[in-house]
XYZ file of C-alpha atoms in Angstrom:
593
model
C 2.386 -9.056 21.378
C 1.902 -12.916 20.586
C 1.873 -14.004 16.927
C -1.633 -15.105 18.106
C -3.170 -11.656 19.109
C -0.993 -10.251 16.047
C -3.041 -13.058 13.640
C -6.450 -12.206 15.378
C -5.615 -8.318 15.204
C -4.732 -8.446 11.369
C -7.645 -10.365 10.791
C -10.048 -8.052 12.515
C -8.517 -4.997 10.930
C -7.933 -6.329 7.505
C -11.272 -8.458 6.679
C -13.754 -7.787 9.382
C -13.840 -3.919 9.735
C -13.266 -3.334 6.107
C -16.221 -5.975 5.226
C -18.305 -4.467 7.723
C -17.453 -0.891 6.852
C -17.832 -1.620 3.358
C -21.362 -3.291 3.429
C -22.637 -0.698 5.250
C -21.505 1.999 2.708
C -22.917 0.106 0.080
C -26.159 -0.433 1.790
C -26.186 3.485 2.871
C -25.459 4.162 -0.893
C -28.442 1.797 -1.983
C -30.707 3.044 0.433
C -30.167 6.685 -0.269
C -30.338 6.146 -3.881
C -33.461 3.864 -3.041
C -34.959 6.534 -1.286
C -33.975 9.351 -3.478
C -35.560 7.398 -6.704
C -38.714 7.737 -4.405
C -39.075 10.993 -3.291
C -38.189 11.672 -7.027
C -41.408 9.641 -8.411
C -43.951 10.684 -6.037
C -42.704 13.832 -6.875
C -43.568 13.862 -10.653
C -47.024 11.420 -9.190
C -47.882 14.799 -7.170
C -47.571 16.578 -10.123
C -49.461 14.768 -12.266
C -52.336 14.530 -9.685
C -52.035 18.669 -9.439
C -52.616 18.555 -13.213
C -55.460 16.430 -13.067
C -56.913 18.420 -10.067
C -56.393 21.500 -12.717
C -58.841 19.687 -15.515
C -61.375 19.378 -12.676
C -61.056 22.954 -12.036
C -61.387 24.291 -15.604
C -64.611 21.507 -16.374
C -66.129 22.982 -12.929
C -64.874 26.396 -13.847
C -66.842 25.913 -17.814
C -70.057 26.228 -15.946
C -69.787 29.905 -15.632
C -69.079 30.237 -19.385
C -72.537 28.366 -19.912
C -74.358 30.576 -17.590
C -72.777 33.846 -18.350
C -73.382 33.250 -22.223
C -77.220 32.153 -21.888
C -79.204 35.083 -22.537
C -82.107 33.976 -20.708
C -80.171 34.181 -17.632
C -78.298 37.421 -18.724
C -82.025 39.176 -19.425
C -83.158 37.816 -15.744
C -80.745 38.912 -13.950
C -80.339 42.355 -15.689
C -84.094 42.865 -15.078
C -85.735 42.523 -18.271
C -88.668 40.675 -17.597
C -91.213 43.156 -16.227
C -93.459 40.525 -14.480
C -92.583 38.174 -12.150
C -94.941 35.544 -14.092
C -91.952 36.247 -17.070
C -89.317 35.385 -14.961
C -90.915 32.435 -13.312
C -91.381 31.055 -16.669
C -88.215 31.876 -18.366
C -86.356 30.231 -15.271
C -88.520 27.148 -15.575
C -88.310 27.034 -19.348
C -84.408 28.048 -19.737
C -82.524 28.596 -16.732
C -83.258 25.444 -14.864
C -82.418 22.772 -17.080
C -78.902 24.641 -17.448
C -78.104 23.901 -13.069
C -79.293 20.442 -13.274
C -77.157 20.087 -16.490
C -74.433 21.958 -14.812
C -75.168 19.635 -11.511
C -75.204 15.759 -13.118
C -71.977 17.014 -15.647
C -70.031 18.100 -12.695
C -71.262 15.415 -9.677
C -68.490 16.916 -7.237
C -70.462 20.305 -7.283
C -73.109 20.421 -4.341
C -74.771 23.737 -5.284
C -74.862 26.642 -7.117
C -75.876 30.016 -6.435
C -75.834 33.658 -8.069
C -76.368 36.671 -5.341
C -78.121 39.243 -7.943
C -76.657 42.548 -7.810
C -80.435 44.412 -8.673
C -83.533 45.054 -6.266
C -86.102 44.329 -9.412
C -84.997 40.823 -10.062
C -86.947 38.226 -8.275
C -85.041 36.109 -5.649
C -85.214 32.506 -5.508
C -83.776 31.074 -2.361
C -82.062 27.989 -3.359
C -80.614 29.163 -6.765
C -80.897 33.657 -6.548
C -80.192 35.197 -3.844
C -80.066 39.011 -2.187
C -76.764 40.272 -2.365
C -76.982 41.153 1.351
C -76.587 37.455 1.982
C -73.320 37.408 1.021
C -70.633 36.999 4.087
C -69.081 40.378 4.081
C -65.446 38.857 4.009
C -66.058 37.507 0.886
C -67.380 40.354 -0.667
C -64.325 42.215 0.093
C -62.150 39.327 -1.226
C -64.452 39.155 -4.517
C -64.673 42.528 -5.001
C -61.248 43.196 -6.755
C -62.042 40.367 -9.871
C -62.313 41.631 -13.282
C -64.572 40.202 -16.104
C -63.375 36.788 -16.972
C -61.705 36.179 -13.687
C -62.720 34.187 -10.602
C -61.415 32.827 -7.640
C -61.204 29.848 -5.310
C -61.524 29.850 -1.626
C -61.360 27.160 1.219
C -64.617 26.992 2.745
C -62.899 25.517 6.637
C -59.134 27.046 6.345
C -58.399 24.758 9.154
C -58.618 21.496 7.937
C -56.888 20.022 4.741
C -59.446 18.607 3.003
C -61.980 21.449 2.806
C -65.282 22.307 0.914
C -64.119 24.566 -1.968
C -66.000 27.609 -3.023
C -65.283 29.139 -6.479
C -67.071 32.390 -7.166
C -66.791 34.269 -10.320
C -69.276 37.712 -11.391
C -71.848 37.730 -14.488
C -72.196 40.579 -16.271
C -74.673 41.715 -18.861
C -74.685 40.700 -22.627
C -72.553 43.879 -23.252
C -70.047 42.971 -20.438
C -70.200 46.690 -19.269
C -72.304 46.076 -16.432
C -71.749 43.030 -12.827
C -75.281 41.777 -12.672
C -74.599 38.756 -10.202
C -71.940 37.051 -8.423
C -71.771 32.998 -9.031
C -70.915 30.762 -5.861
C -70.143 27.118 -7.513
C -69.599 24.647 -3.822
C -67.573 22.061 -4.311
C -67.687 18.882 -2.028
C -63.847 17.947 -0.661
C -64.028 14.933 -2.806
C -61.616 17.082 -5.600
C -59.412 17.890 -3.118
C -59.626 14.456 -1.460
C -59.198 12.236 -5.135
C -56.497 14.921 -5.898
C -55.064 13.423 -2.308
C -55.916 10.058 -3.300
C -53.964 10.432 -6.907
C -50.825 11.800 -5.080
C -50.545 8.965 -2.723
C -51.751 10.152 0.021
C -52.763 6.942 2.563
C -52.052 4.767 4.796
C -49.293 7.027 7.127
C -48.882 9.374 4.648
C -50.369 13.284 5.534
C -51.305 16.218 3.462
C -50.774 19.582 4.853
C -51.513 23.244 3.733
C -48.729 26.023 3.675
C -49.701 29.545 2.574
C -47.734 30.689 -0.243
C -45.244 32.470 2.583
C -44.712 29.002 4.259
C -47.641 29.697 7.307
C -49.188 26.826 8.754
C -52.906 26.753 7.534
C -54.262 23.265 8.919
C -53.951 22.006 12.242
C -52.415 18.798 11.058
C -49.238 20.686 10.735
C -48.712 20.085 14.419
C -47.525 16.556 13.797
C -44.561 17.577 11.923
C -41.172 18.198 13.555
C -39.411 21.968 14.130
C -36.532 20.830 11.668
C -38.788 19.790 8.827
C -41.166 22.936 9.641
C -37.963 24.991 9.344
C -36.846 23.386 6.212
C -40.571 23.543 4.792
C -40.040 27.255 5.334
C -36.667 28.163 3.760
C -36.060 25.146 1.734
C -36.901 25.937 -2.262
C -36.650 22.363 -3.215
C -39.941 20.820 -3.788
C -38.879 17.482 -2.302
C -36.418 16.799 0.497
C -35.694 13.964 2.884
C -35.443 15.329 6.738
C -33.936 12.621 8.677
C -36.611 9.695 8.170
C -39.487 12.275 7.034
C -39.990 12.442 3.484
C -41.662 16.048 2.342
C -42.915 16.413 -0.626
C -44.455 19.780 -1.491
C -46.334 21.847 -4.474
C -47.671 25.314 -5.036
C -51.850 24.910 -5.909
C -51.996 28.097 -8.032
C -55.633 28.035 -7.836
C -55.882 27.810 -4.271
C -52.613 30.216 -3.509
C -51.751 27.240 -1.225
C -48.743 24.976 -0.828
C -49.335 21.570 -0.089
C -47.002 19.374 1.952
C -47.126 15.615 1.265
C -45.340 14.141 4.359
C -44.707 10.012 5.286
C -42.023 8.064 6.919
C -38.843 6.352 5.727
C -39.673 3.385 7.588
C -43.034 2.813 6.669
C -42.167 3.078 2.845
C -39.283 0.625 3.010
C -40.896 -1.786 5.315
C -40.283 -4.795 3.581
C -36.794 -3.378 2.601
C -36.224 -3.091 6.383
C -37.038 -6.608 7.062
C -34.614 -8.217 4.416
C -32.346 -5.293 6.063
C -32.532 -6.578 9.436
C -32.084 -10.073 7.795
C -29.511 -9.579 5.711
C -27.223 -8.112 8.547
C -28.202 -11.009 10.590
C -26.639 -13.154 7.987
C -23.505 -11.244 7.434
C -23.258 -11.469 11.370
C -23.527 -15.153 11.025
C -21.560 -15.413 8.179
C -18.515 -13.617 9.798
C -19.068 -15.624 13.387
C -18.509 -18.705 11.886
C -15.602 -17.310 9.623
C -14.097 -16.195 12.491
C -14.170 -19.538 14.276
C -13.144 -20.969 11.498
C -10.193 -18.706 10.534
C -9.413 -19.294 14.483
C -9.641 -22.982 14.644
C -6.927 -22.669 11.735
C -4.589 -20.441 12.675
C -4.638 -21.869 16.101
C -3.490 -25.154 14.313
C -0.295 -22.900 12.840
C 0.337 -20.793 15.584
C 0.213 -23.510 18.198
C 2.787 -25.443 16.986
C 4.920 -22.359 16.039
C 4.143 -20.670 19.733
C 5.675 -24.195 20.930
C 8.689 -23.931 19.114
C 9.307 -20.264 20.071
C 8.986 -21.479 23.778
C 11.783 -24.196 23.069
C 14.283 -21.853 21.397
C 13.781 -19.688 24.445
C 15.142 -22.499 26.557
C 17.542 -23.358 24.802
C 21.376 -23.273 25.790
C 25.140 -25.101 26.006
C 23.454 -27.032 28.605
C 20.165 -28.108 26.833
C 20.048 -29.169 23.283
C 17.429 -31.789 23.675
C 15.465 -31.614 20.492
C 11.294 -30.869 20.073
C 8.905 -33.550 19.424
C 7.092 -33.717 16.895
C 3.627 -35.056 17.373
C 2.353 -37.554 14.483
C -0.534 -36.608 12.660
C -1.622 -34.535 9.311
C 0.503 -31.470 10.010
C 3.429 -33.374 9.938
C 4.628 -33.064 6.875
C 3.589 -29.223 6.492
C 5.870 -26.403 5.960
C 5.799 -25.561 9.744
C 6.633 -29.595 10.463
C 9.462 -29.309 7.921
C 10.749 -26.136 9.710
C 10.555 -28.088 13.432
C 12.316 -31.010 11.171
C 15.179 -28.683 10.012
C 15.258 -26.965 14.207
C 15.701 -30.707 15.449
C 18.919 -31.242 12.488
C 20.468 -28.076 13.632
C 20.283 -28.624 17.360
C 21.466 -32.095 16.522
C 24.040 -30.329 14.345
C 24.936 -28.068 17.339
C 24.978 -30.592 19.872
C 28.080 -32.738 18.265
C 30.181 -29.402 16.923
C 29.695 -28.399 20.665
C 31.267 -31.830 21.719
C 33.583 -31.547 18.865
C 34.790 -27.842 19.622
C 35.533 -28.990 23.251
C 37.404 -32.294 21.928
C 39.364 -29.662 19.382
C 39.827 -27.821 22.353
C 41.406 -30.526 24.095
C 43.661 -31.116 20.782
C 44.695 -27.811 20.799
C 46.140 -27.584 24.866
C 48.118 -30.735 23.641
C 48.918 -29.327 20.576
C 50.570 -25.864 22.552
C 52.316 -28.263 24.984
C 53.882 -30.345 22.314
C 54.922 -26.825 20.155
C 56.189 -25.934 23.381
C 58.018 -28.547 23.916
C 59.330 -28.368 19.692
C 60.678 -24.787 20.652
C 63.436 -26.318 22.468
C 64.954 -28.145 19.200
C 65.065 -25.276 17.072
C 67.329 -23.256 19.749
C 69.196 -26.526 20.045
C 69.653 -26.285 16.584
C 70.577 -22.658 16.718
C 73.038 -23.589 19.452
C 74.636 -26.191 17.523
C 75.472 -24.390 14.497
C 77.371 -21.498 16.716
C 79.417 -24.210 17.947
C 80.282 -25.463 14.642
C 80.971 -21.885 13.697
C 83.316 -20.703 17.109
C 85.120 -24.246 16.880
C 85.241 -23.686 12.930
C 87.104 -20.079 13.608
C 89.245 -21.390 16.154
C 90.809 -23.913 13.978
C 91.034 -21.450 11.481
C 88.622 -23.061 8.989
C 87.188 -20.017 7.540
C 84.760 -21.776 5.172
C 83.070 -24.091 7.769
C 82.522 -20.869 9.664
C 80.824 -19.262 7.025
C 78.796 -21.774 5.912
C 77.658 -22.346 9.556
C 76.612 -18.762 10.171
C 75.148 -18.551 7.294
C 72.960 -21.667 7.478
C 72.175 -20.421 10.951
C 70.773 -16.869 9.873
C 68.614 -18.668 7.069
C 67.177 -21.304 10.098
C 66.769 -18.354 12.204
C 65.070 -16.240 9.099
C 62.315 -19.740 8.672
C 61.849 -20.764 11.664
C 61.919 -18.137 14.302
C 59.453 -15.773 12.767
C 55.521 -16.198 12.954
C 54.841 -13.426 10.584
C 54.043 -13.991 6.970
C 55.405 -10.537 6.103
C 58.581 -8.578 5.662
C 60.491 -6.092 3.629
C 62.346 -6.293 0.704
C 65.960 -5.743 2.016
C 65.290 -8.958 4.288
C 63.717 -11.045 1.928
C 67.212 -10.355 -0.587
C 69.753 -10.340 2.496
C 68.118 -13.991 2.955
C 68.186 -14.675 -0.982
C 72.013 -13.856 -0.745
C 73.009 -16.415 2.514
C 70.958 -18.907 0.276
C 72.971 -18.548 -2.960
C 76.457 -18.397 -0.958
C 76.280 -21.555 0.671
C 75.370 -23.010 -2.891
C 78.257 -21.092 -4.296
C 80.229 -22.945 -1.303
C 78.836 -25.960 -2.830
C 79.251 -25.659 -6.914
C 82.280 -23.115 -6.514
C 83.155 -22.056 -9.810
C 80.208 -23.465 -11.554
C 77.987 -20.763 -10.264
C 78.032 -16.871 -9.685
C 75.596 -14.220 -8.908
C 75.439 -10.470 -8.543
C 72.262 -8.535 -6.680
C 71.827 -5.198 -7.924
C 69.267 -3.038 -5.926
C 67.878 0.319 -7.617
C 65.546 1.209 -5.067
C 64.519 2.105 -1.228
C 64.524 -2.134 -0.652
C 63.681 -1.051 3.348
C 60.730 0.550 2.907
C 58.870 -1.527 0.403
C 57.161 -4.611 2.106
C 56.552 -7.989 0.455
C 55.878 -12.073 1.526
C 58.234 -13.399 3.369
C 59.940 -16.386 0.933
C 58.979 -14.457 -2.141
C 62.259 -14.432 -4.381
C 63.638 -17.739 -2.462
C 61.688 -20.011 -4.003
C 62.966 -18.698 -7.988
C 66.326 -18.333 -6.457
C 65.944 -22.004 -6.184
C 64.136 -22.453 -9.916
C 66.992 -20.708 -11.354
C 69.919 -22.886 -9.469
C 68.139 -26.024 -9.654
C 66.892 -25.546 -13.525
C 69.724 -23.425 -14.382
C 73.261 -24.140 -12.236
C 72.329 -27.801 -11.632
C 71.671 -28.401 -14.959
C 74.534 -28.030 -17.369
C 78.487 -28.623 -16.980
C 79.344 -25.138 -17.597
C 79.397 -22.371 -15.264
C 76.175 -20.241 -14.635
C 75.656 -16.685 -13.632
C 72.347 -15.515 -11.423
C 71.585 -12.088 -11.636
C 69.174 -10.314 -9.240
C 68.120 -6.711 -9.929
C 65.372 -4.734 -8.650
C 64.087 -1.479 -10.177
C 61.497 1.125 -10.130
C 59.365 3.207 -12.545
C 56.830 5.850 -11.474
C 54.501 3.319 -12.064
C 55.743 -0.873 -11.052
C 58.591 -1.527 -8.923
C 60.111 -4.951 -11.163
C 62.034 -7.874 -9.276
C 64.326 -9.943 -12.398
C 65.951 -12.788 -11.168
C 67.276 -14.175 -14.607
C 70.357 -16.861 -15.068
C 72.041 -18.189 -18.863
C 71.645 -21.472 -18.592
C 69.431 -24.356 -21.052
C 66.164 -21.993 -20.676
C 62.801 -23.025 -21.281
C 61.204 -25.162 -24.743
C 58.611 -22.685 -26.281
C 56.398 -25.783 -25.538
C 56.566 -26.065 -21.470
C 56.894 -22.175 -21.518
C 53.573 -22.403 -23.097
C 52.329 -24.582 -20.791
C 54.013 -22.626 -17.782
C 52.090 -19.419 -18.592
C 49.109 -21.118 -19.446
C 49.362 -22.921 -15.792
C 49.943 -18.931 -14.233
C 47.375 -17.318 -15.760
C 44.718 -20.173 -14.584
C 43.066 -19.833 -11.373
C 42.901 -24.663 -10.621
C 45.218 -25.995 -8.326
C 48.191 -27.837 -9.986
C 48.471 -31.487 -9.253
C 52.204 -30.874 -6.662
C 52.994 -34.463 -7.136
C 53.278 -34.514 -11.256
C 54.665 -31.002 -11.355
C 56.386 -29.329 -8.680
C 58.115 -26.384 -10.462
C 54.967 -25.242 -11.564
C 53.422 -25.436 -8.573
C 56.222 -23.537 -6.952
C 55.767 -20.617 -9.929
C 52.018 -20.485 -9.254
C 52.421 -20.227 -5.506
C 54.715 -17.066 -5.522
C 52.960 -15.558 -8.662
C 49.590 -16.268 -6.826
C 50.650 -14.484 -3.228
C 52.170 -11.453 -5.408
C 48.654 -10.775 -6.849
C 47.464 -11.393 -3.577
C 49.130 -9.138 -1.279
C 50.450 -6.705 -4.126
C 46.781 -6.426 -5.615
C 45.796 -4.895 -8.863
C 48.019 -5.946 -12.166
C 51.158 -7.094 -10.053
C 52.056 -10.477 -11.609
C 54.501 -12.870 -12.140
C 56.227 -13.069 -15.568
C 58.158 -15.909 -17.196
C 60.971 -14.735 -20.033
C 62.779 -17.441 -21.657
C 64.935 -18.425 -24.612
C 66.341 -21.918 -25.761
C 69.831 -21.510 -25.417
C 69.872 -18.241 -23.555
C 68.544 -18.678 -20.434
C 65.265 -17.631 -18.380
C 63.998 -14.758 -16.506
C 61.577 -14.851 -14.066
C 59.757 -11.239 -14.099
C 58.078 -10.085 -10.337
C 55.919 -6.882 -11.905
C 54.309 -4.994 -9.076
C 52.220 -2.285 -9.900
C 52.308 0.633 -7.425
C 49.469 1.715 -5.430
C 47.710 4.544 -4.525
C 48.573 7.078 -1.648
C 46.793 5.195 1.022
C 47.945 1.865 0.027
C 51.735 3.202 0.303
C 51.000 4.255 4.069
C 49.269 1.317 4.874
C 52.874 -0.542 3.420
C 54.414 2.163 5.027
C 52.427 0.975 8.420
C 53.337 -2.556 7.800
C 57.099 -1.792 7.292
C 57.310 0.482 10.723
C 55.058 -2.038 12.850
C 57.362 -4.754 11.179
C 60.421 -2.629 12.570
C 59.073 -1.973 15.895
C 58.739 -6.082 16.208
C 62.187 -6.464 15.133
C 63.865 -3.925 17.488
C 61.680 -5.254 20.472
């Protein structure tokens, strides 16, 4: 996948779905808390319209208190007047003025009537009536109240709004005795303000449950099978079904529950608009971000798409460098990086010229060591003819001094390893100090005393030469009187220790100072100002090198006495003896072939 998909991807999974996502959680959160604070306050406005709908019903409810307790009434319906003149006048004089007191205190009431319970008591159409008037079904329904208790029915069960009825009996002054039933009508304007007070307008519907959850109006039929369900079993008395809000309460007086019902949509109108304008802005918003953030990382990827496409074609045979268009990215990070490609293939373009003139160098370089092999061997050759002649006059010492001056050649020049054993290394060491013994005769001797398994323990190849030399040139050559070089090598369980000590002037405490001081540093020694101490640090700084861990070299020295120089090698663990043990046998192997 291109860097420019992979940009593009990372920006639509890191900022645009989690912004998106995001909002709309925290809108959905909002919303349903929105919504929820809603249902919650019409809720407790539903209940407070219930309570006031419960005030109406005790005021309209006091009327039978004022009748029942009126003893006018009491005496006329119980039959006490024995002429019908009595009871015309008592209910002119007395009873009367108590309905149309009853009437203008209680405007929502349309009539009242009592159905009288006795023959003797003279009816009155609009305000006493025969009991045999009374619907049969509500007679049964009344029949079970006790004193002091009424009831109120729904005069149209169908509809939700209906005409209430409340009836309630009168009994005599002694209570013993039900001398007439009261029927107080009711106009649906309670039920309707009670409506009114709980909200209920516009798109929002009232419906009637029985107390079992039945359907008792026909407006129930605009209301889903989910939400009738849930009206049904649910015991919360408000709920939110999809976009259906329900509201419900149990009218106690009624035995009814009613079901307050409206739509999400319509109560959050105006929400819904900034809704729909809100996410129109977002969308907007995160077009033109996205052009934006494409229009930028089109200028970055671009340029680093180009460069890609130029490394790809890039090889021994084209190094031509990438331009680098003028203009404000220039100077950028991505402009420095083409800057810094450019150097390198520059860079790359002369070492490749230079490795193939080196390579040139180096064919003439192997045809002129080729052609150098030939002098050595001459040289070998001409020293055995010194040697035979030498022996064939009889001259023992020219001999000698020719073979060994031959094996030493042989020993520096013949070789292209850098390693050998010890036995070598002090077989070498001893055809160096006899041809100086040949040369100072009596002015020098030596002795080589080997304690240990010299074959097996490998070392540098001119290790001990180069002291040999130290202790001949600072020790021999330098005083009149003869000088003896001793060479021992020993072994503990721990170092293997190389002394190669002579008796001659030795060393001022001063410059042995200086000596160690020179060792134990880790700068290069000016070779021109002091070349003994450069010849010290080279052999002490190849023993630490190849030997490893503590192994050193030592300088021992006393005015007077003469000088030691001390090789300490410290041994090594099991696997570096067969790795020595490696080198000695593949160093063998060479030699025999």
């Amino acid at each position: 996948m291109s860097i420019m998909r992979k940009i593009v991807l990372g920006y639509v999974i890191m900022i645009f779905i989690p912004v998106i996502a995001f909002g709309y959680h925290y809108y959905t959160q909002i919303y349903g808390n929105l919504t929820q604070q809603f249902v919650e306050s019409r809720q407790k406005i539903l209940e407070q319209a219930y309570a006031n709908m419960k005030t109406d019903f005790a005021r309209i409810q006091s009327v039978h208190r004022v009748l029942q307790y009126n003893p006018y009434l009491t005496d006329y319906l119980d039959g006490v007047y024995d002429s019908d003149a009595d009871s015309v006048y008592a209910l002119t004089r007395y009873i009367l003025p108590l309905y149309t007191q009853s009437m203008f205190a209680n405007p929502e009431i349309e009539s009242i009537v009592i159905y009288k319970m006795k023959d003797q008591v003279l009816p009155i159409t609009n305000l006493f009536r025969d009991r045999s008037m009374l619907d049969p079904q509500t007679e049964d329904t009344v029949s079970a109240l006790k004193a002091g208790q009424g009831i109120w029915l729904r005069a149209d069960p169908n509809v939700s709004d209906p005409d209430l009825i409340y009836y309630q009996y009168i009994y005599n002054t002694q209570i013993t005795e039900r001398i007439g039933l009261l029927e107080i009508r009711v106009s649906n304007s309670l039920i309707r303000n009670f409506y009114a007070a709980a909200g209920v307008e516009a798109n929002w519907r009232a419906i009637l449950l029985s107390g079992q959850g039945n359907l008792l109006t026909n407006e129930a039929a605009e209301l889903d099978n989910k939400t009738l369900n849930l009206l049904q079993s649910e015991e919360r008395n408000f709920f939110i079904n999809r976009k259906t809000i329900v509201n419900q309460l149990k009218l106690e007086p009624l035995d009814v529950r009613v079901v307050i019902t409206g739509q999400v949509g319509d109560v959050f109108r105006s929400v819904k608009h900034k809704e729909v304008v809100l996410v129109t802005i977002i969308v907007l918003l995160l077009i033109i971000l996205s052009i934006a953030y494409y229009m930028l990382a089109s200028t970055i990827t671009k340029r680093i798409l180009r460069l890609a496409r130029h490394m790809r074609t890039l090889n021994d045979d084209n190094l031509r460098q990438l331009t680098i268009q003028s203009g404000k990215f220039e100077k950028d990070e991505i402009g420095f990086l083409i800057v810094a490609y450019n150097s390198m293939v520059k860079r790359m373009d002369e070492l490749i010229n230079h490795v193939h003139r080196a390579e040139l160098r180096n064919k003439e370089a192997a045809y002129q060591v080729l052609q150098a092999q030939i002098k050595p061997h001459f040289l070998y050759n001409t020293l055995e003819t010194i040697r035979m002649v030498a022996e064939a006059n009889n001259d023992k010492e020219v001999a000698d001094i020719s073979f060994w001056f031959g094996k030493l050649m042989r020993y520096s020049l013949s070789s292209a390893r850098q390693e050998t054993v010890l036995a070598k290394e002090i077989e070498m060491v001893s055809f160096y100090m006899k041809i100086h013994k040949m040369r100072l005769q009596s002015r020098l001797t030596y002795e080589i005393n080997v304690a240990l398994d010299d074959k097996r323990l490998a070392c540098p190849r001119f290790l001990l030469q180069p002291l040999i030399e130290n202790s001949i040139v600072h020790g021999a050559s330098a005083v009149l009187r003869p000088v003896h070089i001793r060479l021992e090598a020993k072994e503990t369980e721990r170092e293997v220790t190389i002394d190669i000590s002579d008796n001659g002037n030795g060393i001022p405490p001063e410059k042995l100072l200086e000596l160690r001081e020179r060792l134990s540093r880790h700068d290069d020694l000016r070779k021109a100002e002091e070349p003994v101490g450069v010849g010290l640090k080279n052999v002490n700084e190849r023993v630490k090198e190849y030997f490893g861990g503590e192994s050193r070299l030592e300088i021992i020295s006393e005015p007077g006495k003469g000088t030691c120089l001390r090789i300490i090698i410290v041994k090594r663990t099991v696997t570096d003896f067969e790795d020595l043990d490696r080198r000695r046998r593949t160093f063998d192997s060479e030699r025999v072939s």
